[in-house]
Amino acid sequence: MAPADTLHRLDEGEARTVRDLVAGLGLQDARAPGERPRVVADMIAAVDGRASIDGRSVGLGHPADRALLRELRAGADAILVGAPTIRAERYANLLDADQRAARVAAGRPAHPLVATVSRGLDLPLDVPLFSEEGIEIVVYSESEMATPEVTGATLEVVRSAPGTLTLPALMDDLGARGIRSVLCEGGPTLLRELVAQGAVDDLLLTVAPLVVGGGAASIVEGAALAAPRALALREIHRAGEHLFLHYVPVLTDG
């Protein structure tokens, strides 16, 4: 039986670990001065497009999918995730001990920066993430409420005037902090805004062998885009009956 973190590339038949896949993305490649961070979105969906079961994505997953997410976190400088997703998925324990040690050995912080958007500063402070030592959380908000007190994590609020908080401004702020790569973990509304801005450089989509039905969201939710965003399929991998698809945007002139 193949290890839980092993994927099989369908076009070549070779086995590779999720660490190999993430290393191939080059998340630590240098960015030009003033260039926005590299953005990789990692999402999972059932074959009928539903992105959750009973409000959470965990029921769709496979051990290789979970290993891929954690390896992407280990490789990225920052994680971007909506506050509703932090609440629904009960974020905690982002990295394994060996991943944290490898980051420190490479001269990087033990944990990636966690960036989230909460316009009304409605944060799920009972989620374990907010009480974990060594976690740095930056909240982008339009609220004038006082910064919540947390024990364990470090919490900073970056405020914008009502109606002025935009994802390009958020990305500019992350770039000014020296962030080279961002892993977007959703949710679907946040991912829709990134796609609309043309700010997703890679989409890693896991397709779970399930039909869910119901009214659960897809990986992208919100108003229709002005025009569909064309993608090119870069790689296909398989673990069990789960498919792992790597898409990149199709670049067009003008």
GROMACS .gro file of C-alpha atoms in nm:
model
  254
    1MET     CA    1   0.000   0.000   0.000
    2ALA     CA    2   0.132   0.344  -0.093
    3PRO     CA    3   0.208   0.591   0.189
    4ALA     CA    4  -0.071   0.834   0.271
    5ASP     CA    5   0.118   1.129   0.127
    6THR     CA    6   0.196   0.966  -0.210
    7LEU     CA    7   0.038   1.083  -0.534
    8HIS     CA    8   0.055   0.917  -0.874
    9ARG     CA    9   0.097   1.144  -1.172
   10LEU     CA   10  -0.144   1.012  -1.434
   11ASP     CA   11   0.033   1.140  -1.743
   12GLU     CA   12   0.364   0.978  -1.649
   13GLY     CA   13   0.266   0.707  -1.401
   14GLU     CA   14   0.531   0.816  -1.152
   15ALA     CA   15   0.478   0.832  -0.777
   16ARG     CA   16   0.576   1.146  -0.592
   17THR     CA   17   0.518   1.281  -0.245
   18VAL     CA   18   0.319   1.593  -0.170
   19ARG     CA   19   0.647   1.748  -0.059
   20ASP     CA   20   0.785   1.695  -0.410
   21LEU     CA   21   0.474   1.857  -0.560
   22VAL     CA   22   0.496   2.162  -0.334
   23ALA     CA   23   0.870   2.197  -0.392
   24GLY     CA   24   0.796   2.213  -0.764
   25LEU     CA   25   0.575   2.516  -0.712
   26GLY     CA   26   0.873   2.729  -0.609
   27LEU     CA   27   0.689   2.914  -0.333
   28GLN     CA   28   1.012   3.064  -0.204
   29ASP     CA   29   1.127   3.200  -0.539
   30ALA     CA   30   1.220   3.567  -0.520
   31ARG     CA   31   0.958   3.825  -0.615
   32ALA     CA   32   1.041   4.148  -0.792
   33PRO     CA   33   1.023   4.467  -0.580
   34GLY     CA   34   0.665   4.588  -0.568
   35GLU     CA   35   0.528   4.265  -0.713
   36ARG     CA   36   0.234   4.115  -0.526
   37PRO     CA   37   0.290   3.784  -0.349
   38ARG     CA   38   0.244   3.458  -0.537
   39VAL     CA   39  -0.105   3.322  -0.459
   40VAL     CA   40  -0.181   2.949  -0.457
   41ALA     CA   41  -0.538   2.843  -0.383
   42ASP     CA   42  -0.599   2.496  -0.242
   43MET     CA   43  -0.958   2.372  -0.249
   44ILE     CA   44  -1.154   2.047  -0.244
   45ALA     CA   45  -1.491   1.963  -0.396
   46ALA     CA   46  -1.712   1.663  -0.456
   47VAL     CA   47  -1.775   1.555  -0.814
   48ASP     CA   48  -2.103   1.750  -0.807
   49GLY     CA   49  -1.914   2.066  -0.711
   50ARG     CA   50  -2.009   2.085  -0.343
   51ALA     CA   51  -1.722   2.208  -0.128
   52SER     CA   52  -1.842   2.084   0.211
   53ILE     CA   53  -2.050   1.827   0.395
   54ASP     CA   54  -2.251   1.962   0.687
   55GLY     CA   55  -2.063   2.290   0.659
   56ARG     CA   56  -1.710   2.145   0.670
   57SER     CA   57  -1.468   2.023   0.405
   58VAL     CA   58  -1.312   1.749   0.619
   59GLY     CA   59  -1.566   1.489   0.509
   60LEU     CA   60  -1.448   1.523   0.150
   61GLY     CA   61  -1.082   1.468   0.221
   62HIS     CA   62  -0.821   1.197   0.175
   63PRO     CA   63  -0.499   1.157   0.379
   64ALA     CA   64  -0.299   1.280   0.079
   65ASP     CA   65  -0.522   1.587   0.051
   66ARG     CA   66  -0.466   1.673   0.416
   67ALA     CA   67  -0.091   1.612   0.377
   68LEU     CA   68  -0.085   1.840   0.072
   69LEU     CA   69  -0.258   2.121   0.261
   70ARG     CA   70  -0.010   2.103   0.547
   71GLU     CA   71   0.287   2.093   0.312
   72LEU     CA   72   0.154   2.397   0.127
   73ARG     CA   73   0.125   2.576   0.461
   74ALA     CA   74   0.483   2.480   0.541
   75GLY     CA   75   0.603   2.621   0.209
   76ALA     CA   76   0.405   2.946   0.205
   77ASP     CA   77   0.497   3.266   0.386
   78ALA     CA   78   0.132   3.339   0.469
   79ILE     CA   79  -0.208   3.174   0.480
   80LEU     CA   80  -0.510   3.373   0.365
   81VAL     CA   81  -0.842   3.244   0.494
   82GLY     CA   82  -1.181   3.399   0.559
   83ALA     CA   83  -1.303   3.430   0.916
   84PRO     CA   84  -1.611   3.210   0.844
   85THR     CA   85  -1.379   2.931   0.727
   86ILE     CA   86  -1.167   2.960   1.042
   87ARG     CA   87  -1.489   2.927   1.241
   88ALA     CA   88  -1.637   2.638   1.042
   89GLU     CA   89  -1.317   2.432   1.019
   90ARG     CA   90  -1.206   2.502   1.378
   91TYR     CA   91  -0.849   2.594   1.281
   92ALA     CA   92  -0.572   2.456   1.501
   93ASN     CA   93  -0.227   2.296   1.481
   94LEU     CA   94  -0.141   2.430   1.136
   95LEU     CA   95   0.192   2.247   1.099
   96ASP     CA   96   0.363   1.936   1.226
   97ALA     CA   97   0.668   1.964   1.452
   98ASP     CA   98   0.909   1.860   1.175
   99GLN     CA   99   0.762   2.120   0.940
  100ARG     CA  100   0.807   2.393   1.198
  101ALA     CA  101   1.164   2.279   1.262
  102ALA     CA  102   1.244   2.282   0.889
  103ARG     CA  103   1.115   2.638   0.856
  104VAL     CA  104   1.324   2.754   1.151
  105ALA     CA  105   1.633   2.576   1.014
  106ALA     CA  106   1.582   2.765   0.688
  107GLY     CA  107   1.578   3.098   0.876
  108ARG     CA  108   1.201   3.141   0.851
  109PRO     CA  109   0.937   3.184   1.124
  110ALA     CA  110   0.810   2.854   1.264
  111HIS     CA  111   0.459   2.930   1.141
  112PRO     CA  112   0.329   3.112   0.837
  113LEU     CA  113   0.152   3.441   0.898
  114VAL     CA  114  -0.225   3.393   0.914
  115ALA     CA  115  -0.414   3.668   0.730
  116THR     CA  116  -0.791   3.689   0.747
  117VAL     CA  117  -1.066   3.928   0.642
  118SER     CA  118  -1.338   4.028   0.888
  119ARG     CA  119  -1.494   4.357   0.789
  120GLY     CA  120  -1.699   4.371   1.109
  121LEU     CA  121  -1.421   4.225   1.328
  122ASP     CA  122  -1.646   3.929   1.412
  123LEU     CA  123  -1.378   3.677   1.498
  124PRO     CA  124  -1.428   3.321   1.628
  125LEU     CA  125  -1.199   3.371   1.927
  126ASP     CA  126  -1.298   3.035   2.074
  127VAL     CA  127  -1.121   2.857   1.786
  128PRO     CA  128  -0.792   2.705   1.912
  129LEU     CA  129  -0.585   2.896   1.654
  130PHE     CA  130  -0.623   3.215   1.857
  131SER     CA  131  -0.473   3.058   2.169
  132GLU     CA  132  -0.172   2.889   2.010
  133GLU     CA  133   0.172   3.023   2.099
  134GLY     CA  134   0.382   3.151   1.813
  135ILE     CA  135   0.095   3.217   1.571
  136GLU     CA  136   0.085   3.566   1.418
  137ILE     CA  137  -0.261   3.667   1.294
  138VAL     CA  138  -0.333   3.980   1.092
  139VAL     CA  139  -0.699   4.075   1.052
  140TYR     CA  140  -0.805   4.314   0.776
  141SER     CA  141  -1.118   4.495   0.889
  142GLU     CA  142  -1.336   4.801   0.840
  143SER     CA  143  -1.451   4.802   1.201
  144GLU     CA  144  -1.355   5.061   1.461
  145MET     CA  145  -1.404   4.814   1.745
  146ALA     CA  146  -1.114   4.768   1.982
  147THR     CA  147  -0.866   4.495   1.898
  148PRO     CA  148  -0.980   4.177   2.076
  149GLU     CA  149  -0.756   4.039   2.347
  150VAL     CA  150  -0.624   3.690   2.285
  151THR     CA  151  -0.399   3.461   2.488
  152GLY     CA  152  -0.130   3.275   2.299
  153ALA     CA  153  -0.141   3.404   1.941
  154THR     CA  154  -0.038   3.757   1.841
  155LEU     CA  155  -0.328   3.950   1.688
  156GLU     CA  156  -0.296   4.266   1.477
  157VAL     CA  157  -0.585   4.452   1.314
  158VAL     CA  158  -0.524   4.649   0.993
  159ARG     CA  159  -0.813   4.891   0.952
  160SER     CA  160  -0.968   5.047   0.644
  161ALA     CA  161  -1.248   5.298   0.622
  162PRO     CA  162  -1.592   5.143   0.564
  163GLY     CA  163  -1.632   5.033   0.204
  164THR     CA  164  -1.263   5.073   0.117
  165LEU     CA  165  -1.110   4.736   0.212
  166THR     CA  166  -0.995   4.563  -0.107
  167LEU     CA  167  -0.795   4.251  -0.178
  168PRO     CA  168  -0.536   4.442  -0.386
  169ALA     CA  169  -0.471   4.665  -0.084
  170LEU     CA  170  -0.446   4.354   0.135
  171MET     CA  171  -0.194   4.201  -0.102
  172ASP     CA  172   0.005   4.524  -0.108
  173ASP     CA  173   0.023   4.517   0.270
  174LEU     CA  174   0.138   4.154   0.272
  175GLY     CA  175   0.403   4.235   0.011
  176ALA     CA  176   0.525   4.525   0.224
  177ARG     CA  177   0.570   4.275   0.509
  178GLY     CA  178   0.806   4.069   0.293
  179ILE     CA  179   0.550   3.799   0.212
  180ARG     CA  180   0.649   3.622  -0.111
  181SER     CA  181   0.385   3.350  -0.126
  182VAL     CA  182   0.029   3.320   0.000
  183LEU     CA  183  -0.177   3.005   0.038
  184CYS     CA  184  -0.548   3.079   0.003
  185GLU     CA  185  -0.758   2.821   0.187
  186GLY     CA  186  -1.094   2.983   0.113
  187GLY     CA  187  -1.372   3.015   0.173
  188PRO     CA  188  -1.564   3.032  -0.151
  189THR     CA  189  -1.652   3.404  -0.126
  190LEU     CA  190  -1.292   3.505  -0.063
  191LEU     CA  191  -1.169   3.285  -0.347
  192ARG     CA  192  -1.424   3.440  -0.582
  193GLU     CA  193  -1.286   3.786  -0.506
  194LEU     CA  194  -0.929   3.672  -0.568
  195VAL     CA  195  -1.028   3.515  -0.900
  196ALA     CA  196  -1.216   3.830  -1.000
  197GLN     CA  197  -0.901   4.034  -0.933
  198GLY     CA  198  -0.687   3.798  -1.139
  199ALA     CA  199  -0.484   3.730  -0.826
  200VAL     CA  200  -0.473   3.348  -0.828
  201ASP     CA  201  -0.154   3.211  -0.980
  202ASP     CA  202  -0.220   2.842  -0.913
  203LEU     CA  203  -0.536   2.650  -0.827
  204LEU     CA  204  -0.488   2.310  -0.667
  205LEU     CA  205  -0.825   2.137  -0.674
  206THR     CA  206  -0.887   1.799  -0.516
  207VAL     CA  207  -1.191   1.618  -0.656
  208ALA     CA  208  -1.346   1.380  -0.402
  209PRO     CA  209  -1.529   1.068  -0.530
  210LEU     CA  210  -1.855   1.173  -0.366
  211VAL     CA  211  -2.191   1.310  -0.470
  212VAL     CA  212  -2.320   1.539  -0.195
  213GLY     CA  213  -2.620   1.730  -0.332
  214GLY     CA  214  -2.807   1.984  -0.125
  215GLY     CA  215  -2.733   2.353  -0.112
  216ALA     CA  216  -2.370   2.353  -0.001
  217ALA     CA  217  -2.147   2.613  -0.166
  218SER     CA  218  -1.909   2.539  -0.450
  219ILE     CA  219  -1.543   2.641  -0.431
  220VAL     CA  220  -1.636   2.985  -0.568
  221GLU     CA  221  -1.948   3.171  -0.453
  222GLY     CA  222  -2.089   3.515  -0.528
  223ALA     CA  223  -2.189   3.722  -0.826
  224ALA     CA  224  -2.101   3.595  -1.171
  225LEU     CA  225  -1.762   3.708  -1.296
  226ALA     CA  226  -1.757   3.969  -1.570
  227ALA     CA  227  -1.611   3.693  -1.789
  228PRO     CA  228  -1.517   3.333  -1.712
  229ARG     CA  229  -1.152   3.287  -1.615
  230ALA     CA  230  -0.978   3.041  -1.844
  231LEU     CA  231  -0.743   2.789  -1.684
  232ALA     CA  232  -0.479   2.552  -1.819
  233LEU     CA  233  -0.438   2.207  -1.668
  234ARG     CA  234  -0.076   2.174  -1.558
  235GLU     CA  235  -0.075   1.835  -1.377
  236ILE     CA  236  -0.307   1.552  -1.275
  237HIS     CA  237  -0.236   1.321  -0.981
  238ARG     CA  238  -0.433   1.048  -0.814
  239ALA     CA  239  -0.447   0.907  -0.461
  240GLY     CA  240  -0.699   0.629  -0.426
  241GLU     CA  241  -1.014   0.754  -0.597
  242HIS     CA  242  -0.933   1.122  -0.533
  243LEU     CA  243  -0.801   1.334  -0.820
  244PHE     CA  244  -0.556   1.620  -0.766
  245LEU     CA  245  -0.570   1.885  -1.038
  246HIS     CA  246  -0.321   2.169  -1.079
  247TYR     CA  247  -0.449   2.460  -1.287
  248VAL     CA  248  -0.281   2.786  -1.383
  249PRO     CA  249  -0.444   3.091  -1.545
  250VAL     CA  250  -0.440   3.124  -1.919
  251LEU     CA  251  -0.262   3.452  -1.987
  252THR     CA  252  -0.422   3.670  -2.251
  253ASP     CA  253  -0.299   3.987  -2.420
  254GLY     CA  254  -0.481   4.297  -2.302
   0.00000   0.00000   0.00000
